[in-house]
mmCIF file of C-alpha atoms and ligand atoms in Angstrom:
data_model
loop_
_atom_site.group_PDB
_atom_site.id
_atom_site.type_symbol
_atom_site.label_atom_id
_atom_site.label_comp_id
_atom_site.label_asym_id
_atom_site.label_seq_id
_atom_site.Cartn_x
_atom_site.Cartn_y
_atom_site.Cartn_z
ATOM 1 C CA MET A 1 169.378 172.208 141.530
ATOM 2 C CA THR A 2 170.234 170.290 144.662
ATOM 3 C CA GLY A 3 172.578 167.426 144.212
ATOM 4 C CA SER A 4 172.700 164.336 146.466
ATOM 5 C CA LEU A 5 175.197 161.525 147.136
ATOM 6 C CA VAL A 6 173.992 158.011 148.008
ATOM 7 C CA ILE A 7 176.547 155.402 148.942
ATOM 8 C CA ALA A 8 174.861 152.090 148.131
ATOM 9 C CA GLY A 9 175.644 148.387 148.591
ATOM 10 C CA LEU A 10 174.787 146.089 145.745
ATOM 11 C CA GLY A 11 174.898 142.878 147.765
ATOM 12 C CA PRO A 12 177.079 139.873 147.090
ATOM 13 C CA GLY A 13 175.977 139.358 143.432
ATOM 14 C CA ALA A 14 172.379 138.084 143.001
ATOM 15 C CA GLU A 15 169.851 140.613 141.646
ATOM 16 C CA ALA A 16 167.397 139.404 144.329
ATOM 17 C CA MET A 17 169.824 140.511 147.075
ATOM 18 C CA VAL A 18 169.784 144.133 145.901
ATOM 19 C CA THR A 19 167.482 145.917 148.394
ATOM 20 C CA PRO A 20 164.467 147.854 147.063
ATOM 21 C CA GLU A 21 165.868 151.152 148.406
ATOM 22 C CA VAL A 22 169.111 150.615 146.573
ATOM 23 C CA ALA A 23 167.208 149.790 143.304
ATOM 24 C CA LEU A 24 165.110 152.914 143.744
ATOM 25 C CA ALA A 25 168.304 155.097 144.314
ATOM 26 C CA LEU A 26 169.804 153.589 141.060
ATOM 27 C CA ASP A 27 166.597 154.327 139.127
ATOM 28 C CA ARG A 28 166.801 158.013 140.266
ATOM 29 C CA ALA A 29 170.562 158.484 139.786
ATOM 30 C CA SER A 30 172.045 160.771 137.204
ATOM 31 C CA ASP A 31 175.546 159.355 137.822
ATOM 32 C CA VAL A 32 176.904 156.050 139.065
ATOM 33 C CA ILE A 33 180.454 155.702 140.331
ATOM 34 C CA GLY A 34 182.483 152.725 141.449
ATOM 35 C CA TYR A 35 184.908 149.985 140.808
ATOM 36 C CA ILE A 36 184.558 148.679 137.170
ATOM 37 C CA PRO A 37 182.841 145.291 138.040
ATOM 38 C CA TYR A 38 180.349 146.875 140.393
ATOM 39 C CA VAL A 39 179.332 149.643 137.991
ATOM 40 C CA SER A 40 178.892 146.961 135.260
ATOM 41 C CA ARG A 41 176.156 145.454 137.415
ATOM 42 C CA VAL A 42 174.039 148.647 136.954
ATOM 43 C CA PRO A 43 171.936 148.453 133.741
ATOM 44 C CA PRO A 44 172.659 151.377 131.376
ATOM 45 C CA ARG A 45 169.729 153.664 130.544
ATOM 46 C CA GLU A 46 169.047 156.964 128.794
ATOM 47 C CA GLY A 47 170.359 159.913 130.860
ATOM 48 C CA LEU A 48 172.483 157.864 133.248
ATOM 49 C CA ARG A 49 176.205 158.462 133.217
ATOM 50 C CA LEU A 50 178.338 155.555 134.364
ATOM 51 C CA HIS A 51 181.795 156.286 135.856
ATOM 52 C CA PRO A 52 183.631 152.951 136.223
ATOM 53 C CA SER A 53 187.188 153.297 137.766
ATOM 54 C CA ASP A 54 189.963 151.223 139.072
ATOM 55 C CA ASN A 55 189.778 149.981 142.603
ATOM 56 C CA ARG A 56 193.081 151.506 143.752
ATOM 57 C CA VAL A 57 191.840 154.986 143.710
ATOM 58 C CA GLU A 58 189.096 155.016 146.272
ATOM 59 C CA LEU A 59 189.793 158.544 147.667
ATOM 60 C CA ASP A 60 189.932 159.994 144.154
ATOM 61 C CA ARG A 61 186.696 158.368 143.340
ATOM 62 C CA ALA A 62 185.106 159.712 146.548
ATOM 63 C CA VAL A 63 186.279 163.266 145.730
ATOM 64 C CA HIS A 64 184.922 162.922 142.192
ATOM 65 C CA ALA A 65 181.469 161.796 143.574
ATOM 66 C CA LEU A 66 181.412 164.700 146.036
ATOM 67 C CA GLU A 67 182.249 167.263 143.275
ATOM 68 C CA LEU A 68 179.507 165.923 141.124
ATOM 69 C CA ALA A 69 176.937 165.916 144.005
ATOM 70 C CA ALA A 70 178.091 169.594 144.801
ATOM 71 C CA SER A 71 177.435 170.596 141.226
ATOM 72 C CA GLY A 72 173.848 169.399 141.448
ATOM 73 C CA ARG A 73 173.991 165.783 140.183
ATOM 74 C CA ARG A 74 172.219 162.827 141.813
ATOM 75 C CA VAL A 75 175.185 160.598 142.426
ATOM 76 C CA VAL A 76 175.170 156.980 143.563
ATOM 77 C CA VAL A 77 178.525 155.475 144.661
ATOM 78 C CA VAL A 78 178.357 151.663 144.426
ATOM 79 C CA SER A 79 180.099 148.935 146.453
ATOM 80 C CA SER A 80 179.625 145.251 146.467
ATOM 81 C CA GLY A 81 178.016 143.768 149.581
ATOM 82 C CA ASP A 82 177.595 146.622 152.150
ATOM 83 C CA PRO A 83 179.257 150.023 151.414
ATOM 84 C CA GLY A 84 180.301 150.328 155.102
ATOM 85 C CA VAL A 85 182.158 147.003 155.269
ATOM 86 C CA PHE A 86 185.788 147.379 153.757
ATOM 87 C CA ALA A 87 184.372 149.611 151.044
ATOM 88 C CA MET A 88 183.479 153.090 149.814
ATOM 89 C CA ALA A 89 181.496 154.717 152.668
ATOM 90 C CA SER A 90 184.549 155.386 154.783
ATOM 91 C CA ALA A 91 186.424 156.708 151.816
ATOM 92 C CA VAL A 92 183.654 159.277 151.220
ATOM 93 C CA PHE A 93 183.622 160.417 154.707
ATOM 94 C CA GLU A 94 187.416 160.658 154.767
ATOM 95 C CA ALA A 95 187.119 162.832 151.659
ATOM 96 C CA VAL A 96 184.460 165.006 153.355
ATOM 97 C CA GLU A 97 186.742 165.487 156.281
ATOM 98 C CA GLN A 98 189.598 166.656 154.120
ATOM 99 C CA GLY A 99 187.516 168.616 151.670
ATOM 100 C CA PRO A 100 185.872 172.025 151.474
ATOM 101 C CA SER A 101 183.516 172.755 154.508
ATOM 102 C CA HIS A 102 180.441 173.071 152.257
ATOM 103 C CA TRP A 103 180.709 169.297 151.533
ATOM 104 C CA ARG A 104 179.524 168.683 155.113
ATOM 105 C CA ASP A 105 176.127 170.180 154.261
ATOM 106 C CA LEU A 106 175.598 167.897 151.209
ATOM 107 C CA ASP A 107 172.633 165.505 151.151
ATOM 108 C CA ILE A 108 174.610 162.250 151.800
ATOM 109 C CA ARG A 109 173.023 158.945 152.623
ATOM 110 C CA VAL A 110 174.462 155.418 153.125
ATOM 111 C CA LEU A 111 172.154 152.513 151.949
ATOM 112 C CA PRO A 112 173.131 149.176 153.415
ATOM 113 C CA GLY A 113 173.577 146.011 151.469
ATOM 114 C CA ILE A 114 173.969 142.283 152.282
ATOM 115 C CA THR A 115 177.644 141.930 153.049
ATOM 116 C CA ALA A 116 179.516 138.846 151.897
ATOM 117 C CA MET A 117 179.913 137.459 155.317
ATOM 118 C CA LEU A 118 176.127 137.241 155.882
ATOM 119 C CA ALA A 119 175.414 135.780 152.517
ATOM 120 C CA ALA A 120 178.234 133.199 153.047
ATOM 121 C CA ALA A 121 177.022 132.415 156.573
ATOM 122 C CA ALA A 122 173.475 131.905 155.302
ATOM 123 C CA ALA A 123 174.565 129.589 152.414
ATOM 124 C CA ALA A 124 176.477 127.428 155.019
ATOM 125 C CA GLY A 125 173.833 127.412 157.828
ATOM 126 C CA ALA A 126 174.455 129.678 160.844
ATOM 127 C CA PRO A 127 178.181 129.712 161.650
ATOM 128 C CA LEU A 128 177.935 133.256 162.917
ATOM 129 C CA GLY A 129 175.154 132.482 165.358
ATOM 130 C CA HIS A 130 177.166 133.574 168.449
ATOM 131 C CA ASP A 131 179.802 136.233 168.875
ATOM 132 C CA PHE A 132 182.015 136.871 165.904
ATOM 133 C CA CYS A 133 184.337 139.300 164.285
ATOM 134 C CA ALA A 134 185.288 140.310 160.716
ATOM 135 C CA ILE A 135 188.902 140.910 159.659
ATOM 136 C CA ASN A 136 190.202 142.152 156.298
ATOM 137 C CA LEU A 137 193.333 140.139 155.622
ATOM 138 C CA SER A 138 194.598 142.529 153.033
ATOM 139 C CA ASP A 139 197.705 144.577 154.187
ATOM 140 C CA ASN A 140 197.063 147.342 151.528
ATOM 141 C CA LEU A 141 195.923 149.688 154.322
ATOM 142 C CA LYS A 142 197.534 148.304 157.432
ATOM 143 C CA PRO A 143 200.672 146.322 158.387
ATOM 144 C CA PHE A 144 200.352 142.532 158.170
ATOM 145 C CA ASP A 145 201.563 142.257 161.757
ATOM 146 C CA LEU A 146 198.408 143.872 162.874
ATOM 147 C CA VAL A 147 196.356 141.341 160.931
ATOM 148 C CA LEU A 148 198.165 138.479 162.693
ATOM 149 C CA LYS A 149 197.703 140.207 166.101
ATOM 150 C CA ARG A 150 193.946 140.576 165.530
ATOM 151 C CA VAL A 151 193.543 137.001 164.441
ATOM 152 C CA ARG A 152 195.575 135.814 167.533
ATOM 153 C CA LEU A 153 193.397 137.830 169.900
ATOM 154 C CA ALA A 154 190.158 136.777 168.228
ATOM 155 C CA LEU A 155 191.213 133.108 168.670
ATOM 156 C CA GLU A 156 191.975 133.830 172.357
ATOM 157 C CA ALA A 157 188.492 135.368 172.713
ATOM 158 C CA ASP A 158 187.076 132.298 170.913
ATOM 159 C CA PHE A 159 185.184 134.353 168.363
ATOM 160 C CA ALA A 160 184.015 132.875 165.094
ATOM 161 C CA MET A 161 185.828 134.877 162.319
ATOM 162 C CA ALA A 162 184.991 136.052 158.896
ATOM 163 C CA PHE A 163 187.969 136.862 156.725
ATOM 164 C CA TYR A 164 187.549 139.303 153.743
ATOM 165 C CA ASN A 165 190.198 139.643 151.041
ATOM 166 C CA PRO A 166 191.919 136.472 152.174
ATOM 167 C CA ARG A 167 194.346 135.955 149.302
ATOM 168 C CA SER A 168 195.333 137.679 146.057
ATOM 169 C CA GLN A 169 197.968 136.970 143.476
ATOM 170 C CA SER A 170 200.022 139.836 144.694
ATOM 171 C CA ARG A 171 200.113 138.502 148.194
ATOM 172 C CA PRO A 172 199.755 134.634 148.109
ATOM 173 C CA HIS A 173 201.825 133.933 151.283
ATOM 174 C CA GLN A 174 199.874 135.880 153.874
ATOM 175 C CA PHE A 175 196.781 133.691 154.007
ATOM 176 C CA ALA A 176 199.298 130.713 154.472
ATOM 177 C CA SER A 177 200.626 132.515 157.581
ATOM 178 C CA VAL A 178 197.117 133.094 158.914
ATOM 179 C CA LEU A 179 196.421 129.350 158.445
ATOM 180 C CA ASP A 180 199.657 128.460 160.237
ATOM 181 C CA LEU A 181 198.564 130.689 163.160
ATOM 182 C CA LEU A 182 195.115 129.065 163.211
ATOM 183 C CA GLN A 183 196.593 125.613 163.184
ATOM 184 C CA ALA A 184 198.863 126.475 166.046
ATOM 185 C CA HIS A 185 196.058 127.715 168.284
ATOM 186 C CA ALA A 186 192.642 126.267 167.225
ATOM 187 C CA GLY A 187 193.365 122.622 166.855
ATOM 188 C CA PRO A 188 192.955 120.368 163.764
ATOM 189 C CA GLU A 189 189.236 119.799 164.023
ATOM 190 C CA ARG A 190 188.067 123.463 163.991
ATOM 191 C CA LEU A 191 185.590 124.067 161.094
ATOM 192 C CA VAL A 192 186.506 126.316 158.257
ATOM 193 C CA ILE A 193 184.158 127.372 155.440
ATOM 194 C CA PHE A 194 185.459 128.595 152.155
ATOM 195 C CA ALA A 195 182.529 130.424 150.535
ATOM 196 C CA ARG A 196 183.310 131.451 146.915
ATOM 197 C CA ALA A 197 181.364 133.850 144.691
ATOM 198 C CA VAL A 198 178.320 133.447 146.942
ATOM 199 C CA SER A 199 174.941 134.128 145.315
ATOM 200 C CA THR A 200 176.423 134.075 141.751
ATOM 201 C CA PRO A 201 176.359 131.170 139.220
ATOM 202 C CA ASP A 202 179.931 130.375 140.266
ATOM 203 C CA GLN A 203 178.959 129.886 143.974
ATOM 204 C CA ASP A 204 181.005 127.156 145.741
ATOM 205 C CA ILE A 205 180.750 126.461 149.434
ATOM 206 C CA ARG A 206 183.324 124.139 150.891
ATOM 207 C CA VAL A 207 183.402 123.071 154.513
ATOM 208 C CA VAL A 208 186.673 121.468 155.873
ATOM 209 C CA ARG A 209 188.446 120.808 159.088
ATOM 210 C CA LEU A 210 191.399 123.027 159.821
ATOM 211 C CA ARG A 211 193.841 120.207 159.227
ATOM 212 C CA GLU A 212 192.528 119.892 155.644
ATOM 213 C CA ALA A 213 192.571 123.653 154.931
ATOM 214 C CA LEU A 214 194.992 124.806 152.185
ATOM 215 C CA PRO A 215 195.875 128.367 151.166
ATOM 216 C CA GLU A 216 194.821 127.458 147.509
ATOM 217 C CA MET A 217 191.214 127.025 148.649
ATOM 218 C CA ALA A 218 190.855 130.841 148.920
ATOM 219 C CA ASP A 219 191.081 133.610 146.321
ATOM 220 C CA MET A 220 189.812 137.191 146.021
ATOM 221 C CA ARG A 221 186.340 135.983 145.437
ATOM 222 C CA THR A 222 186.289 133.916 148.624
ATOM 223 C CA LEU A 223 184.951 134.755 152.100
ATOM 224 C CA VAL A 224 186.509 132.499 154.745
ATOM 225 C CA ILE A 225 184.669 131.701 157.960
ATOM 226 C CA VAL A 226 186.479 130.012 160.788
ATOM 227 C CA GLY A 227 184.218 128.609 163.469
ATOM 228 C CA SER A 228 184.589 129.147 167.247
ATOM 229 C CA SER A 229 185.382 126.116 169.384
ATOM 230 C CA ALA A 230 181.611 125.487 169.695
ATOM 231 C CA THR A 231 180.798 125.585 165.941
ATOM 232 C CA ARG A 232 179.537 122.200 164.652
ATOM 233 C CA GLN A 233 177.947 120.389 161.824
ATOM 234 C CA VAL A 234 174.407 119.000 161.567
ATOM 235 C CA GLY A 235 173.847 117.145 158.268
ATOM 236 C CA ARG A 236 175.170 119.496 155.546
ATOM 237 C CA PHE A 237 174.804 122.651 157.682
ATOM 238 C CA VAL A 238 177.380 124.346 159.910
ATOM 239 C CA TYR A 239 176.158 126.358 162.980
ATOM 240 C CA THR A 240 177.352 127.900 166.119
ATOM 241 C CA PRO A 241 175.020 127.379 169.072
ATOM 242 C CA ARG A 242 173.686 130.649 170.693
ATOM 243 C CA ARG A 243 174.895 129.796 174.240
ATOM 244 C CA ALA A 244 178.598 129.631 174.728
HETATM 245 N N1 SAH B 301 181.875 145.607 150.763
HETATM 246 C C1 SAH B 301 182.058 144.113 150.489
HETATM 247 C C2 SAH B 301 183.407 143.707 150.812
HETATM 248 C C3 SAH B 301 184.450 144.248 149.956
HETATM 249 S S1 SAH B 301 186.026 143.435 150.239
HETATM 250 C C4 SAH B 301 180.943 143.413 151.242
HETATM 251 O O1 SAH B 301 180.309 144.016 152.155
HETATM 252 O O2 SAH B 301 180.794 142.243 150.975
HETATM 253 C C5 SAH B 301 186.036 142.208 148.977
HETATM 254 C C6 SAH B 301 186.006 140.845 149.552
HETATM 255 O O3 SAH B 301 184.696 140.507 149.989
HETATM 256 C C7 SAH B 301 186.432 139.738 148.668
HETATM 257 O O4 SAH B 301 187.854 139.544 148.690
HETATM 258 C C8 SAH B 301 185.743 138.540 149.355
HETATM 259 O O5 SAH B 301 186.510 138.107 150.463
HETATM 260 C C9 SAH B 301 184.454 139.159 149.808
HETATM 261 N N2 SAH B 301 183.293 138.966 148.838
HETATM 262 C C10 SAH B 301 182.651 139.886 148.231
HETATM 263 N N3 SAH B 301 181.637 139.304 147.411
HETATM 264 C C11 SAH B 301 181.699 137.989 147.691
HETATM 265 C C12 SAH B 301 180.962 136.962 147.260
HETATM 266 N N4 SAH B 301 179.831 137.116 146.372
HETATM 267 N N5 SAH B 301 181.221 135.675 147.639
HETATM 268 C C13 SAH B 301 182.289 135.526 148.521
HETATM 269 N N6 SAH B 301 183.060 136.545 149.064
HETATM 270 C C14 SAH B 301 182.750 137.795 148.565
#
């Protein structure tokens, strides 16, 4: 029996935002592996083994998935949004790099999903319509100084910015430092979008000026978009014009 490993993105939350190829891969899976809330989005069925795990063990989870695929199982590793954006796909390739050489010959595919940034941008209008960057504000895997440096340089380059993992209970102060940095360099009228739980029943899209932005407006279910100097409002929409 030949096993396979699919690393799939479930999108931001809504069933309608799961791509047909991801739905098909889930239908054909023998095993689904991922962080508990993501695995719980996969409906159980006869013959399907679900392996929910804690988020802190990404590399262990990747190794487990590779071992199951090598033993002949049809494994799907699930991430929210897109699996290549601050998620499991890189962890799987890191495990392949460090693992036995036969893992390099496994049938591995990455299936894209709608990442939070794109779902949030669409809900607000078109704030990422010109050049932009995405920055993970969590310092779990990198020093926070590097986060601040990237934000500073992105401001200098006048990118619109999408911030993932803006704020958690274990690190409530860092997003406040990022807001201070923005306030020092971008001016009080810069547009900021707090997009929470996009595409779920809890969706909340809040558009404010930088002078009104508060750290408490973000949590771990929020994607923050900071406009460039050209980002503007038209009615209830926010957009960035395509010419700089
Ligand atoms: N792979 C995921 C991102 C994982 S990092 C993706 O491509 O979307 C987790 C962060 O993504 C959260 O802290 C939040 O900033 C963002 N996020 C994920 N789903 C979201 C949603 N439905 N609404 C708003 N932000 C979301």
